[in-house]
Amino acid sequence: MIRRALRLGLGPGLLGRGLGAHREGSTLDWHGKVSEIKKKIQSVLPGGAWSPLCDTSHLPPEHSDVVIVGGGVLGLSVAYWLKRLEKRQGAIRVLVVERDHTYSQASTVLSVGGIRQQFSLPENIQLSLFSVEFLRNINEYLAVVDDPPLDLQFNPSGYLFLASEEGATIMENNVKVQRQQGAKVCLMSPEQLRKKFPWMNMEGVALASYGFVSSSNHMETAIGEKVTLKRIHEVHVKVDHSQEYQPVECSIVVNAAGAWSGRIAELAGIGKGPSGTLQGTKLPVEPRKRYVYLWHCPQGPGLEAPLVADPSGAYFRREGLGNNYLGGCSPAEEEEPDPGNLEVDHDFFQEKVWPHLAQRVPAFETLKVRRAWAGYYDYNTFDQNGVVGPHPLVVNMYFATGFSGHGLQQAPAVGRAVAEVMLEGHFQTINLSPFLFSRFYLGEKAQEHCII
């Protein structure tokens, strides 16, 4: 059934397939080909060394294996883990695209920045625990290590599994199940195998399961819904101080655009289908403005003060050694401020935050607000949890977004999880299957009750 396929069917690592597909094309050996072309041109020109007609150093590359849309902490974490986990140094070319090079309005730098493990979902707890361990040992993680070489491979003709007589019945049953889930597989006899693969020794082979790459992008689910598989072939990157866009050919796109990831998904056609269908299921992530206040209170809690989340929704933590504190409170749903700007509502602190802080910590009755700013939550309106992993129809778009305020603290673990799915085809360190995009279509919330 389609539900089971959406829950469990991550499949082989798409990045491995995508990279290999370009290996014999123009991605991994692009610089080498350019060098050869330059030499050939230089050999027919009269004298002088090679010099380009114009300076293109400010432009993004024309080819990249992975384009990460969003250069905040989640996007950079995905980039780090892709490079960390690649089995051969330099095997994966990663391009990170960020529209705000100053990061002055980026959610990462405008966050309160606390780390907690108090969540109602075990997956969120594991994400934070891993991230804490990563940050405590960050120098070791960032150290250069020599990994054993292992080529990423791609079989453009598909996947072939052979079975002996003992395993033939099991294979037949497996193929039936795979077909029910929409997999493009067929059974082949030894004679058929000999004709298609004359180079293969068929001794001991009774049956084979052949998973092939169809030239058609259309398929039908087990419940009769017709869907169209899509692939992003290139990303258009806007050039600074120009109206021009540079097309970047790529194998994989990671949507880590934070509060704006819903818009990026729409650009890829996600959610543009009939309501109630998989094709019509949107990425339910939108910008929500949140205020952060910094106040001074000499008699406030000491250095041992933790990040405190009050039942009222107000929260705070100590900031540095100067008796300063950071905090705020998420507004009620009906009081959500306009996300069209980052202006701060100072009355919100006086009316909605400070009374709860003063009630919880009497010393805060005399606090003095020194600064305030606003930032964005990448708010998942469905269940306030992250969206991690591939899209079921746009087959080369992956998500790392929608964490609704706890993305910064979980970024190291999320980046690794996304890289694992891309490279290996499944989660390894932490199973984040409850956070797959498909839950929006299935209506299965990964409800987190500890959101601040």
Tab-separated table of C-alpha atoms in Angstrom:
chain	number	residue	atom	x	y	z
A	1	MET	CA	0.000	0.000	0.000
A	2	ILE	CA	1.088	3.592	-0.594
A	3	ARG	CA	1.099	4.315	3.169
A	4	ARG	CA	3.707	1.654	3.819
A	5	ALA	CA	5.797	2.798	0.885
A	6	LEU	CA	5.760	6.384	2.098
A	7	ARG	CA	6.676	5.421	5.639
A	8	LEU	CA	9.467	3.000	4.914
A	9	GLY	CA	10.589	3.374	1.335
A	10	LEU	CA	13.661	5.577	1.440
A	11	GLY	CA	15.431	3.293	-1.013
A	12	PRO	CA	19.077	3.362	-2.068
A	13	GLY	CA	21.017	6.568	-1.621
A	14	LEU	CA	20.000	8.941	-4.381
A	15	LEU	CA	23.210	10.896	-4.042
A	16	GLY	CA	25.224	7.832	-4.920
A	17	ARG	CA	23.151	7.356	-8.038
A	18	GLY	CA	23.246	11.001	-8.971
A	19	LEU	CA	26.972	11.383	-8.504
A	20	GLY	CA	27.763	8.314	-10.523
A	21	ALA	CA	25.480	9.472	-13.282
A	22	HIS	CA	27.590	12.589	-13.625
A	23	ARG	CA	30.877	10.799	-13.159
A	24	GLU	CA	31.037	9.907	-16.828
A	25	GLY	CA	29.503	13.238	-17.781
A	26	SER	CA	30.737	16.649	-16.836
A	27	THR	CA	30.520	17.112	-13.084
A	28	LEU	CA	33.404	15.468	-11.291
A	29	ASP	CA	35.936	15.925	-14.076
A	30	TRP	CA	34.776	19.403	-15.124
A	31	HIS	CA	37.929	21.241	-14.065
A	32	GLY	CA	40.073	18.709	-15.868
A	33	LYS	CA	38.141	19.182	-19.092
A	34	VAL	CA	38.341	22.964	-18.809
A	35	SER	CA	42.088	22.707	-18.384
A	36	GLU	CA	42.372	20.580	-21.516
A	37	ILE	CA	40.234	23.001	-23.502
A	38	LYS	CA	42.359	25.924	-22.375
A	39	LYS	CA	45.523	24.158	-23.518
A	40	LYS	CA	44.033	23.355	-26.923
A	41	ILE	CA	42.916	26.947	-27.458
A	42	GLN	CA	46.264	28.262	-26.324
A	43	SER	CA	48.073	25.991	-28.765
A	44	VAL	CA	46.361	27.594	-31.760
A	45	LEU	CA	46.606	31.200	-30.585
A	46	PRO	CA	49.717	33.290	-31.346
A	47	GLY	CA	51.797	33.565	-28.173
A	48	GLY	CA	50.888	34.607	-24.659
A	49	ALA	CA	49.438	32.685	-21.751
A	50	TRP	CA	45.786	31.847	-21.328
A	51	SER	CA	43.639	34.666	-20.012
A	52	PRO	CA	39.839	34.577	-19.817
A	53	LEU	CA	37.838	37.131	-21.752
A	54	CYS	CA	36.143	38.244	-18.527
A	55	ASP	CA	36.490	37.645	-14.813
A	56	THR	CA	34.025	34.978	-13.671
A	57	SER	CA	35.451	34.377	-10.195
A	58	HIS	CA	32.379	35.956	-8.581
A	59	LEU	CA	30.003	33.540	-10.279
A	60	PRO	CA	28.869	30.222	-8.815
A	61	PRO	CA	30.091	27.081	-10.582
A	62	GLU	CA	28.123	25.809	-13.554
A	63	HIS	CA	28.049	22.287	-12.096
A	64	SER	CA	27.691	20.964	-8.557
A	65	ASP	CA	26.736	17.561	-7.209
A	66	VAL	CA	24.686	19.050	-4.368
A	67	VAL	CA	23.138	22.520	-4.128
A	68	ILE	CA	22.056	23.495	-0.615
A	69	VAL	CA	19.513	26.306	-0.599
A	70	GLY	CA	20.075	28.128	2.679
A	71	GLY	CA	23.410	28.871	4.348
A	72	GLY	CA	22.193	28.888	7.935
A	73	VAL	CA	23.295	26.401	10.545
A	74	LEU	CA	21.177	23.556	9.116
A	75	GLY	CA	22.379	24.033	5.548
A	76	LEU	CA	25.989	24.305	6.644
A	77	SER	CA	25.607	21.227	8.817
A	78	VAL	CA	24.387	19.202	5.840
A	79	ALA	CA	27.356	20.472	3.829
A	80	TYR	CA	29.776	19.571	6.632
A	81	TRP	CA	28.473	16.031	7.015
A	82	LEU	CA	28.431	15.378	3.290
A	83	LYS	CA	32.108	16.247	3.147
A	84	ARG	CA	32.857	14.475	6.417
A	85	LEU	CA	31.168	11.241	5.367
A	86	GLU	CA	32.362	11.111	1.772
A	87	LYS	CA	34.611	8.105	1.373
A	88	ARG	CA	37.072	9.756	-0.953
A	89	GLN	CA	38.269	13.299	-0.409
A	90	GLY	CA	36.861	15.635	-3.029
A	91	ALA	CA	34.323	13.128	-4.333
A	92	ILE	CA	31.308	15.378	-3.710
A	93	ARG	CA	31.047	18.968	-4.880
A	94	VAL	CA	28.764	20.989	-2.637
A	95	LEU	CA	27.459	24.498	-3.313
A	96	VAL	CA	25.742	26.425	-0.493
A	97	VAL	CA	23.508	29.300	-1.615
A	98	GLU	CA	22.571	32.013	0.888
A	99	ARG	CA	20.694	35.179	-0.053
A	100	ASP	CA	21.784	37.169	3.034
A	101	HIS	CA	25.575	37.201	2.974
A	102	THR	CA	25.692	39.472	6.017
A	103	TYR	CA	23.487	37.069	8.009
A	104	SER	CA	21.949	40.174	9.577
A	105	GLN	CA	18.445	38.736	9.180
A	106	ALA	CA	19.328	35.050	9.345
A	107	SER	CA	17.468	32.992	11.924
A	108	THR	CA	20.699	31.290	13.005
A	109	VAL	CA	22.322	34.447	14.394
A	110	LEU	CA	19.060	35.934	15.704
A	111	SER	CA	18.206	32.869	17.758
A	112	VAL	CA	18.260	32.742	21.546
A	113	GLY	CA	20.721	29.897	21.095
A	114	GLY	CA	19.854	27.602	23.975
A	115	ILE	CA	20.171	23.816	23.946
A	116	ARG	CA	17.771	21.484	25.694
A	117	GLN	CA	16.866	17.828	25.767
A	118	GLN	CA	13.372	18.226	27.203
A	119	PHE	CA	11.120	17.045	24.402
A	120	SER	CA	8.137	14.737	24.293
A	121	LEU	CA	9.353	12.895	21.195
A	122	PRO	CA	12.307	10.510	21.574
A	123	GLU	CA	13.655	11.561	18.170
A	124	ASN	CA	13.956	15.176	19.315
A	125	ILE	CA	15.734	14.082	22.468
A	126	GLN	CA	18.206	12.002	20.478
A	127	LEU	CA	18.833	14.886	18.078
A	128	SER	CA	19.684	17.240	20.909
A	129	LEU	CA	21.849	14.684	22.731
A	130	PHE	CA	23.872	14.045	19.600
A	131	SER	CA	24.243	17.758	18.947
A	132	VAL	CA	25.416	18.447	22.500
A	133	GLU	CA	28.035	15.732	22.159
A	134	PHE	CA	29.095	17.188	18.816
A	135	LEU	CA	29.514	20.692	20.214
A	136	ARG	CA	31.429	19.448	23.249
A	137	ASN	CA	33.889	17.662	20.991
A	138	ILE	CA	33.731	19.957	17.992
A	139	ASN	CA	37.508	20.181	17.609
A	140	GLU	CA	37.696	16.421	17.164
A	141	TYR	CA	34.856	16.448	14.637
A	142	LEU	CA	36.479	19.224	12.655
A	143	ALA	CA	39.857	17.492	12.601
A	144	VAL	CA	40.990	16.163	9.247
A	145	VAL	CA	40.721	12.375	9.033
A	146	ASP	CA	41.855	9.970	6.365
A	147	ASP	CA	38.981	7.739	5.334
A	148	PRO	CA	39.517	4.561	3.303
A	149	PRO	CA	38.737	5.163	-0.372
A	150	LEU	CA	35.382	3.926	-1.591
A	151	ASP	CA	33.953	4.930	-4.954
A	152	LEU	CA	30.343	5.992	-5.247
A	153	GLN	CA	28.802	3.914	-8.027
A	154	PHE	CA	25.731	4.156	-10.232
A	155	ASN	CA	24.119	1.460	-12.327
A	156	PRO	CA	22.157	3.231	-15.075
A	157	SER	CA	20.467	-0.024	-16.048
A	158	GLY	CA	19.017	-0.681	-12.607
A	159	TYR	CA	19.543	-3.285	-9.901
A	160	LEU	CA	19.675	-7.020	-10.356
A	161	PHE	CA	19.278	-9.573	-7.569
A	162	LEU	CA	19.935	-13.223	-8.284
A	163	ALA	CA	18.367	-16.165	-6.459
A	164	SER	CA	19.070	-19.851	-6.273
A	165	GLU	CA	16.295	-22.468	-6.329
A	166	GLU	CA	15.982	-22.204	-2.548
A	167	GLY	CA	15.479	-18.466	-2.698
A	168	ALA	CA	13.276	-18.277	-5.789
A	169	THR	CA	9.975	-18.498	-3.900
A	170	ILE	CA	11.052	-15.798	-1.460
A	171	MET	CA	12.062	-13.576	-4.363
A	172	GLU	CA	8.697	-14.073	-6.068
A	173	ASN	CA	6.853	-13.045	-2.916
A	174	ASN	CA	9.131	-10.040	-2.420
A	175	VAL	CA	8.540	-8.838	-5.969
A	176	LYS	CA	4.776	-9.035	-5.459
A	177	VAL	CA	5.069	-6.800	-2.409
A	178	GLN	CA	7.449	-4.435	-4.195
A	179	ARG	CA	5.039	-4.064	-7.093
A	180	GLN	CA	2.208	-3.282	-4.695
A	181	GLN	CA	4.303	-0.415	-3.391
A	182	GLY	CA	4.841	0.976	-6.894
A	183	ALA	CA	8.338	-0.382	-7.463
A	184	LYS	CA	9.341	-0.981	-11.082
A	185	VAL	CA	10.593	-4.570	-10.847
A	186	CYS	CA	10.241	-7.730	-12.899
A	187	LEU	CA	11.241	-11.401	-12.664
A	188	MET	CA	13.671	-12.811	-15.198
A	189	SER	CA	14.421	-16.444	-16.020
A	190	PRO	CA	17.985	-17.705	-16.625
A	191	GLU	CA	17.313	-17.698	-20.383
A	192	GLN	CA	16.202	-14.086	-20.300
A	193	LEU	CA	19.234	-13.220	-18.255
A	194	ARG	CA	21.577	-14.881	-20.774
A	195	LYS	CA	20.103	-12.812	-23.587
A	196	LYS	CA	20.287	-9.546	-21.711
A	197	PHE	CA	23.583	-10.182	-19.908
A	198	PRO	CA	25.618	-12.571	-22.100
A	199	TRP	CA	28.718	-11.824	-20.035
A	200	MET	CA	27.165	-13.342	-16.902
A	201	ASN	CA	27.648	-16.885	-15.614
A	202	MET	CA	24.212	-18.307	-14.828
A	203	GLU	CA	25.407	-21.318	-12.840
A	204	GLY	CA	23.253	-21.788	-9.743
A	205	VAL	CA	20.809	-19.043	-10.778
A	206	ALA	CA	17.125	-20.021	-10.882
A	207	LEU	CA	15.493	-16.583	-10.965
A	208	ALA	CA	16.345	-12.905	-10.866
A	209	SER	CA	14.629	-9.733	-9.750
A	210	TYR	CA	15.393	-6.843	-12.035
A	211	GLY	CA	14.702	-3.279	-10.864
A	212	PHE	CA	15.000	-1.003	-13.838
A	213	VAL	CA	15.028	2.726	-14.528
A	214	SER	CA	11.941	3.467	-16.580
A	215	SER	CA	11.922	6.177	-19.194
A	216	SER	CA	8.458	7.193	-17.993
A	217	ASN	CA	7.985	9.562	-15.069
A	218	HIS	CA	4.386	8.504	-14.505
A	219	MET	CA	3.216	5.844	-12.090
A	220	GLU	CA	0.113	4.837	-10.191
A	221	THR	CA	-0.058	4.112	-6.500
A	222	ALA	CA	-1.749	1.090	-4.988
A	223	ILE	CA	-4.856	3.170	-4.228
A	224	GLY	CA	-5.143	4.304	-7.833
A	225	GLU	CA	-3.685	7.813	-7.521
A	226	LYS	CA	-1.725	8.819	-10.594
A	227	VAL	CA	1.463	10.654	-9.714
A	228	THR	CA	4.305	12.167	-11.677
A	229	LEU	CA	7.895	11.821	-10.563
A	230	LYS	CA	9.974	14.949	-11.048
A	231	ARG	CA	13.648	15.796	-10.959
A	232	ILE	CA	15.390	19.137	-10.558
A	233	HIS	CA	18.100	19.459	-13.178
A	234	GLU	CA	19.476	22.890	-12.347
A	235	VAL	CA	19.150	25.715	-9.840
A	236	HIS	CA	19.240	29.342	-10.927
A	237	VAL	CA	21.398	31.363	-8.529
A	238	LYS	CA	20.998	35.141	-8.520
A	239	VAL	CA	24.304	36.969	-8.859
A	240	ASP	CA	25.113	39.744	-6.391
A	241	HIS	CA	24.567	43.315	-7.618
A	242	SER	CA	23.028	42.043	-10.816
A	243	GLN	CA	19.678	41.021	-12.258
A	244	GLU	CA	21.260	37.956	-13.844
A	245	TYR	CA	20.921	34.353	-12.733
A	246	GLN	CA	23.594	31.690	-13.031
A	247	PRO	CA	22.214	28.217	-13.849
A	248	VAL	CA	23.931	25.507	-11.788
A	249	GLU	CA	23.462	21.943	-12.985
A	250	CYS	CA	23.134	19.564	-10.050
A	251	SER	CA	22.167	16.062	-8.951
A	252	ILE	CA	20.680	16.893	-5.546
A	253	VAL	CA	18.976	19.954	-4.046
A	254	VAL	CA	18.703	20.373	-0.274
A	255	ASN	CA	15.945	22.673	0.904
A	256	ALA	CA	17.370	24.226	4.054
A	257	ALA	CA	15.897	27.662	3.450
A	258	GLY	CA	14.405	27.910	6.919
A	259	ALA	CA	11.392	30.187	7.162
A	260	TRP	CA	11.332	30.495	3.381
A	261	SER	CA	11.612	26.778	2.589
A	262	GLY	CA	7.902	26.575	1.787
A	263	ARG	CA	8.414	29.042	-1.044
A	264	ILE	CA	11.424	27.100	-2.325
A	265	ALA	CA	9.309	23.932	-2.335
A	266	GLU	CA	6.644	25.706	-4.395
A	267	LEU	CA	9.276	26.692	-6.954
A	268	ALA	CA	9.959	22.968	-7.381
A	269	GLY	CA	6.250	22.314	-7.971
A	270	ILE	CA	5.637	20.762	-4.560
A	271	GLY	CA	2.020	21.133	-3.497
A	272	LYS	CA	0.810	22.186	-6.930
A	273	GLY	CA	-1.716	19.432	-7.480
A	274	PRO	CA	-5.267	18.481	-6.554
A	275	SER	CA	-6.132	18.953	-2.891
A	276	GLY	CA	-5.936	15.756	-0.860
A	277	THR	CA	-3.421	14.087	-3.162
A	278	LEU	CA	0.280	13.479	-2.696
A	279	GLN	CA	1.015	15.877	-5.550
A	280	GLY	CA	-1.119	18.531	-3.893
A	281	THR	CA	0.510	18.202	-0.460
A	282	LYS	CA	2.380	21.383	0.442
A	283	LEU	CA	5.393	21.812	2.672
A	284	PRO	CA	3.627	23.410	5.672
A	285	VAL	CA	6.499	25.665	6.716
A	286	GLU	CA	6.070	29.421	6.977
A	287	PRO	CA	7.873	32.353	8.639
A	288	ARG	CA	6.771	33.260	12.159
A	289	LYS	CA	8.288	36.347	13.760
A	290	ARG	CA	9.662	35.963	17.272
A	291	TYR	CA	11.041	38.688	19.561
A	292	VAL	CA	14.209	38.265	21.604
A	293	TYR	CA	14.893	40.629	24.498
A	294	LEU	CA	18.151	41.202	26.364
A	295	TRP	CA	17.855	42.643	29.836
A	296	HIS	CA	20.170	43.513	32.705
A	297	CYS	CA	19.481	42.511	36.301
A	298	PRO	CA	22.357	42.656	38.868
A	299	GLN	CA	20.391	40.632	41.429
A	300	GLY	CA	19.289	38.019	38.892
A	301	PRO	CA	20.136	34.281	38.912
A	302	GLY	CA	23.839	33.383	38.968
A	303	LEU	CA	26.041	31.571	36.503
A	304	GLU	CA	24.437	28.238	37.327
A	305	ALA	CA	21.085	29.376	35.919
A	306	PRO	CA	19.795	27.012	33.215
A	307	LEU	CA	17.564	27.894	30.291
A	308	VAL	CA	14.214	28.192	32.020
A	309	ALA	CA	10.898	27.643	30.241
A	310	ASP	CA	7.936	28.814	32.310
A	311	PRO	CA	4.503	27.148	32.043
A	312	SER	CA	3.218	30.482	30.765
A	313	GLY	CA	5.466	30.126	27.721
A	314	ALA	CA	8.010	32.727	28.813
A	315	TYR	CA	11.626	31.590	28.818
A	316	PHE	CA	15.065	32.972	29.572
A	317	ARG	CA	18.700	32.092	29.988
A	318	ARG	CA	21.736	33.908	31.352
A	319	GLU	CA	23.932	35.596	28.753
A	320	GLY	CA	27.614	35.937	29.666
A	321	LEU	CA	29.161	37.307	32.841
A	322	GLY	CA	27.586	40.766	33.000
A	323	ASN	CA	24.297	39.924	34.706
A	324	ASN	CA	22.515	39.962	31.372
A	325	TYR	CA	19.722	37.631	30.269
A	326	LEU	CA	18.081	36.616	27.004
A	327	GLY	CA	14.480	35.592	26.711
A	328	GLY	CA	11.037	36.027	25.272
A	329	CYS	CA	7.739	34.250	24.737
A	330	SER	CA	5.896	32.862	21.725
A	331	PRO	CA	2.616	34.699	21.104
A	332	ALA	CA	-0.753	33.011	21.007
A	333	GLU	CA	-1.884	31.809	17.588
A	334	GLU	CA	-4.388	34.641	17.255
A	335	GLU	CA	-1.717	37.212	18.167
A	336	GLU	CA	0.938	36.216	15.626
A	337	PRO	CA	2.782	39.376	14.485
A	338	ASP	CA	3.202	40.355	10.853
A	339	PRO	CA	6.222	38.444	9.455
A	340	GLY	CA	6.661	41.021	6.706
A	341	ASN	CA	9.297	42.879	8.732
A	342	LEU	CA	11.630	42.426	11.682
A	343	GLU	CA	10.450	45.371	13.761
A	344	VAL	CA	10.261	44.732	17.514
A	345	ASP	CA	7.136	45.230	19.586
A	346	HIS	CA	8.464	46.497	22.932
A	347	ASP	CA	4.971	46.550	24.436
A	348	PHE	CA	4.842	42.779	23.966
A	349	PHE	CA	7.605	42.407	26.522
A	350	GLN	CA	5.928	44.680	29.036
A	351	GLU	CA	2.519	43.054	28.664
A	352	LYS	CA	3.191	39.394	27.831
A	353	VAL	CA	6.711	38.521	28.960
A	354	TRP	CA	7.848	40.596	31.912
A	355	PRO	CA	4.897	39.817	34.250
A	356	HIS	CA	5.592	36.090	33.953
A	357	LEU	CA	9.331	36.556	34.398
A	358	ALA	CA	8.822	38.693	37.494
A	359	GLN	CA	6.372	36.182	38.925
A	360	ARG	CA	8.799	33.333	38.376
A	361	VAL	CA	11.978	35.227	39.415
A	362	PRO	CA	11.166	38.083	41.831
A	363	ALA	CA	14.525	39.727	41.134
A	364	PHE	CA	13.355	40.374	37.577
A	365	GLU	CA	10.859	42.941	38.884
A	366	THR	CA	13.668	45.519	38.573
A	367	LEU	CA	15.180	44.339	35.275
A	368	LYS	CA	16.121	46.847	32.569
A	369	VAL	CA	15.747	45.928	28.902
A	370	ARG	CA	18.865	46.926	27.011
A	371	ARG	CA	18.336	45.505	23.558
A	372	ALA	CA	15.740	43.676	21.517
A	373	TRP	CA	15.546	42.154	18.065
A	374	ALA	CA	13.321	39.919	15.997
A	375	GLY	CA	14.039	36.778	14.025
A	376	TYR	CA	12.148	34.055	12.206
A	377	TYR	CA	11.012	30.599	13.187
A	378	ASP	CA	10.753	28.148	10.284
A	379	TYR	CA	7.378	27.223	11.691
A	380	ASN	CA	5.874	23.870	10.761
A	381	THR	CA	2.150	24.499	11.033
A	382	PHE	CA	1.373	20.765	10.899
A	383	ASP	CA	3.092	19.511	14.054
A	384	GLN	CA	5.919	21.967	14.878
A	385	ASN	CA	8.590	19.373	14.098
A	386	GLY	CA	11.358	19.196	11.561
A	387	VAL	CA	11.085	17.893	8.018
A	388	VAL	CA	14.025	15.642	7.193
A	389	GLY	CA	14.810	13.496	4.178
A	390	PRO	CA	13.605	13.169	0.578
A	391	HIS	CA	10.419	14.269	-1.103
A	392	PRO	CA	8.480	11.244	-2.415
A	393	LEU	CA	7.816	12.744	-5.876
A	394	VAL	CA	10.521	15.361	-6.490
A	395	VAL	CA	13.048	12.606	-6.207
A	396	ASN	CA	16.210	14.678	-5.800
A	397	MET	CA	14.986	17.275	-3.303
A	398	TYR	CA	15.812	16.704	0.353
A	399	PHE	CA	14.591	18.684	3.354
A	400	ALA	CA	16.267	20.028	6.475
A	401	THR	CA	13.735	22.544	7.705
A	402	GLY	CA	10.603	23.206	9.753
A	403	PHE	CA	12.088	22.852	13.241
A	404	SER	CA	9.931	25.638	14.637
A	405	GLY	CA	12.576	27.142	16.888
A	406	HIS	CA	14.785	24.185	17.818
A	407	GLY	CA	16.778	23.872	14.597
A	408	LEU	CA	19.924	25.583	15.866
A	409	GLN	CA	20.379	23.211	18.783
A	410	GLN	CA	19.718	20.112	16.665
A	411	ALA	CA	21.585	21.153	13.531
A	412	PRO	CA	24.658	18.896	13.965
A	413	ALA	CA	22.492	15.785	14.227
A	414	VAL	CA	20.067	16.849	11.501
A	415	GLY	CA	22.894	17.553	9.075
A	416	ARG	CA	24.324	14.106	9.658
A	417	ALA	CA	20.913	12.456	9.236
A	418	VAL	CA	20.297	14.169	5.888
A	419	ALA	CA	23.785	13.278	4.675
A	420	GLU	CA	23.263	9.636	5.702
A	421	VAL	CA	20.017	9.374	3.755
A	422	MET	CA	21.616	10.962	0.707
A	423	LEU	CA	24.706	8.758	0.804
A	424	GLU	CA	23.308	5.479	2.132
A	425	GLY	CA	19.575	5.626	1.407
A	426	HIS	CA	18.463	5.373	5.034
A	427	PHE	CA	18.942	6.934	8.463
A	428	GLN	CA	21.759	5.368	10.440
A	429	THR	CA	22.700	7.302	13.581
A	430	ILE	CA	19.138	8.341	14.508
A	431	ASN	CA	15.993	7.022	12.841
A	432	LEU	CA	14.078	10.137	11.804
A	433	SER	CA	11.418	8.362	9.751
A	434	PRO	CA	8.643	10.114	11.741
A	435	PHE	CA	9.970	13.393	10.300
A	436	LEU	CA	9.622	12.442	6.634
A	437	PHE	CA	7.609	14.703	4.328
A	438	SER	CA	5.140	11.894	3.630
A	439	ARG	CA	3.509	12.341	7.057
A	440	PHE	CA	1.768	15.473	5.792
A	441	TYR	CA	-0.036	13.428	3.143
A	442	LEU	CA	-0.755	10.556	5.521
A	443	GLY	CA	-2.027	12.888	8.228
A	444	GLU	CA	0.269	11.335	10.842
A	445	LYS	CA	1.550	14.019	13.186
A	446	ALA	CA	4.834	13.712	15.029
A	447	GLN	CA	3.346	15.921	17.699
A	448	GLU	CA	5.850	17.686	19.932
A	449	HIS	CA	4.363	19.121	23.125
A	450	CYS	CA	7.473	20.946	24.346
A	451	ILE	CA	7.732	23.876	21.931
A	452	ILE	CA	8.798	27.303	23.171
